[in-house]
Amino acid sequence: MKKVILSICLTVVFFSCKKSTDDTSAQPNSEQTIIDVAYATSSPQQKMDVYLPANRGSSTYPILMIHGGGWSGGDKADFTTDITTLKGLLGRDYAIFNINYRLANGT
């Protein structure tokens, strides 16, 4: 479990960093959606969808969405339809990480 949390934290840091540039005419970060990013190698279920806001930087905060199911069922796809609504409610300062996890029954 510690490895999962560490992997998620490192991913948040990696994706929320902004490259510094001296060119003031550079375009701001565009909104990005990255689907099925593996955060561990021990199970094919350990993947997440990453929704990064436009103009992200040091004031961007992560939101971690974990589906319910008591470790025996459910899927990150259960939240997919709610992502657009959530992005609208939260505004531009939030990156959303919607994760799957290894289920207890091994499926």
mmCIF file of C-alpha atoms in Angstrom:
data_model
loop_
_atom_site.group_PDB
_atom_site.id
_atom_site.type_symbol
_atom_site.label_atom_id
_atom_site.label_comp_id
_atom_site.label_asym_id
_atom_site.label_seq_id
_atom_site.Cartn_x
_atom_site.Cartn_y
_atom_site.Cartn_z
ATOM 1 C CA MET A 1 0.000 0.000 0.000
ATOM 2 C CA LYS A 2 2.921 2.343 0.738
ATOM 3 C CA LYS A 3 4.234 1.778 -2.794
ATOM 4 C CA VAL A 4 0.859 2.725 -4.276
ATOM 5 C CA ILE A 5 0.666 5.952 -2.284
ATOM 6 C CA LEU A 6 4.270 6.819 -3.121
ATOM 7 C CA SER A 7 3.658 6.144 -6.826
ATOM 8 C CA ILE A 8 0.577 8.359 -6.843
ATOM 9 C CA CYS A 9 2.394 11.183 -5.055
ATOM 10 C CA LEU A 10 5.327 11.016 -7.464
ATOM 11 C CA THR A 11 2.945 11.034 -10.417
ATOM 12 C CA VAL A 12 1.163 14.101 -9.040
ATOM 13 C CA VAL A 13 4.447 15.929 -8.634
ATOM 14 C CA PHE A 14 5.649 14.919 -12.093
ATOM 15 C CA PHE A 15 2.493 15.953 -13.940
ATOM 16 C CA SER A 16 1.952 19.199 -12.036
ATOM 17 C CA CYS A 17 5.418 20.600 -12.724
ATOM 18 C CA LYS A 18 5.717 23.405 -15.232
ATOM 19 C CA LYS A 19 8.760 23.873 -17.421
ATOM 20 C CA SER A 20 10.397 27.255 -16.990
ATOM 21 C CA THR A 21 11.082 29.212 -20.154
ATOM 22 C CA ASP A 22 12.592 32.586 -20.995
ATOM 23 C CA ASP A 23 10.308 32.978 -24.008
ATOM 24 C CA THR A 24 7.412 35.160 -22.848
ATOM 25 C CA SER A 25 5.477 34.407 -26.045
ATOM 26 C CA ALA A 26 5.231 30.698 -25.183
ATOM 27 C CA GLN A 27 1.731 29.239 -25.181
ATOM 28 C CA PRO A 28 0.284 28.366 -21.757
ATOM 29 C CA ASN A 29 -0.181 24.720 -20.827
ATOM 30 C CA SER A 30 -3.185 23.235 -22.543
ATOM 31 C CA GLU A 31 -5.698 20.996 -20.820
ATOM 32 C CA GLN A 32 -4.663 17.332 -21.004
ATOM 33 C CA THR A 33 -6.366 13.994 -20.460
ATOM 34 C CA ILE A 34 -4.104 10.954 -20.142
ATOM 35 C CA ILE A 35 -5.924 7.614 -19.955
ATOM 36 C CA ASP A 36 -4.742 4.336 -18.373
ATOM 37 C CA VAL A 37 -1.434 5.466 -16.880
ATOM 38 C CA ALA A 38 0.097 2.501 -15.017
ATOM 39 C CA TYR A 39 1.158 3.445 -11.489
ATOM 40 C CA ALA A 40 2.366 -0.038 -10.521
ATOM 41 C CA THR A 41 3.481 -3.191 -12.292
ATOM 42 C CA SER A 42 2.117 -5.800 -9.885
ATOM 43 C CA SER A 43 -1.379 -5.794 -11.405
ATOM 44 C CA PRO A 44 -2.828 -4.667 -14.734
ATOM 45 C CA GLN A 45 -5.701 -3.075 -12.786
ATOM 46 C CA GLN A 46 -3.401 -0.487 -11.213
ATOM 47 C CA LYS A 47 -4.009 2.259 -13.752
ATOM 48 C CA MET A 48 -5.333 5.775 -13.515
ATOM 49 C CA ASP A 49 -6.806 8.457 -15.727
ATOM 50 C CA VAL A 50 -5.162 11.882 -15.331
ATOM 51 C CA TYR A 51 -7.004 15.121 -16.061
ATOM 52 C CA LEU A 52 -4.665 18.118 -16.052
ATOM 53 C CA PRO A 53 -6.045 21.673 -16.207
ATOM 54 C CA ALA A 54 -4.833 24.363 -18.595
ATOM 55 C CA ASN A 55 -2.380 26.915 -17.181
ATOM 56 C CA ARG A 56 -1.318 24.576 -14.384
ATOM 57 C CA GLY A 57 1.551 25.539 -12.166
ATOM 58 C CA SER A 58 2.568 25.794 -8.530
ATOM 59 C CA SER A 59 -1.007 26.597 -7.451
ATOM 60 C CA THR A 60 -2.455 23.422 -9.024
ATOM 61 C CA TYR A 61 -3.836 20.981 -6.443
ATOM 62 C CA PRO A 62 -4.433 17.237 -6.930
ATOM 63 C CA ILE A 63 -7.788 15.538 -6.386
ATOM 64 C CA LEU A 64 -7.631 11.757 -6.042
ATOM 65 C CA MET A 65 -10.798 9.854 -6.928
ATOM 66 C CA ILE A 66 -11.051 6.264 -5.707
ATOM 67 C CA HIS A 67 -14.120 4.237 -6.638
ATOM 68 C CA GLY A 68 -15.988 2.371 -3.912
ATOM 69 C CA GLY A 69 -16.646 -1.335 -3.910
ATOM 70 C CA GLY A 70 -15.036 -2.550 -0.697
ATOM 71 C CA TRP A 71 -11.977 -3.872 -2.550
ATOM 72 C CA SER A 72 -14.220 -6.442 -4.273
ATOM 73 C CA GLY A 73 -15.764 -4.554 -7.210
ATOM 74 C CA GLY A 74 -16.083 -1.283 -9.081
ATOM 75 C CA ASP A 75 -14.006 0.530 -11.666
ATOM 76 C CA LYS A 76 -12.633 4.013 -12.340
ATOM 77 C CA ALA A 77 -15.015 4.136 -15.312
ATOM 78 C CA ASP A 78 -17.831 4.562 -12.768
ATOM 79 C CA PHE A 79 -16.690 8.205 -12.380
ATOM 80 C CA THR A 80 -15.869 8.974 -16.031
ATOM 81 C CA THR A 81 -19.196 10.705 -16.719
ATOM 82 C CA ASP A 82 -18.766 12.877 -13.612
ATOM 83 C CA ILE A 83 -15.319 14.239 -14.532
ATOM 84 C CA THR A 84 -16.647 17.096 -16.696
ATOM 85 C CA THR A 85 -19.032 18.186 -13.936
ATOM 86 C CA LEU A 86 -16.306 17.979 -11.323
ATOM 87 C CA LYS A 87 -13.878 20.008 -13.457
ATOM 88 C CA GLY A 88 -16.551 22.686 -13.853
ATOM 89 C CA LEU A 89 -17.200 22.843 -10.101
ATOM 90 C CA LEU A 90 -13.547 22.866 -9.059
ATOM 91 C CA GLY A 91 -12.172 25.329 -11.578
ATOM 92 C CA ARG A 92 -8.764 25.530 -13.187
ATOM 93 C CA ASP A 93 -6.563 24.923 -10.138
ATOM 94 C CA TYR A 94 -7.198 21.191 -9.769
ATOM 95 C CA ALA A 95 -5.680 18.128 -11.426
ATOM 96 C CA ILE A 96 -7.874 15.034 -11.131
ATOM 97 C CA PHE A 97 -6.502 11.507 -10.773
ATOM 98 C CA ASN A 98 -9.153 8.785 -11.159
ATOM 99 C CA ILE A 99 -7.630 5.446 -10.172
ATOM 100 C CA ASN A 100 -8.324 1.743 -10.312
ATOM 101 C CA TYR A 101 -6.816 -0.582 -7.754
ATOM 102 C CA ARG A 102 -6.170 -4.299 -7.434
ATOM 103 C CA LEU A 103 -9.318 -5.974 -6.139
ATOM 104 C CA ALA A 104 -9.188 -8.428 -3.248
ATOM 105 C CA ASN A 105 -10.786 -11.230 -5.244
ATOM 106 C CA GLY A 106 -8.032 -10.960 -7.889
ATOM 107 C CA THR A 107 -10.277 -9.921 -10.771
#
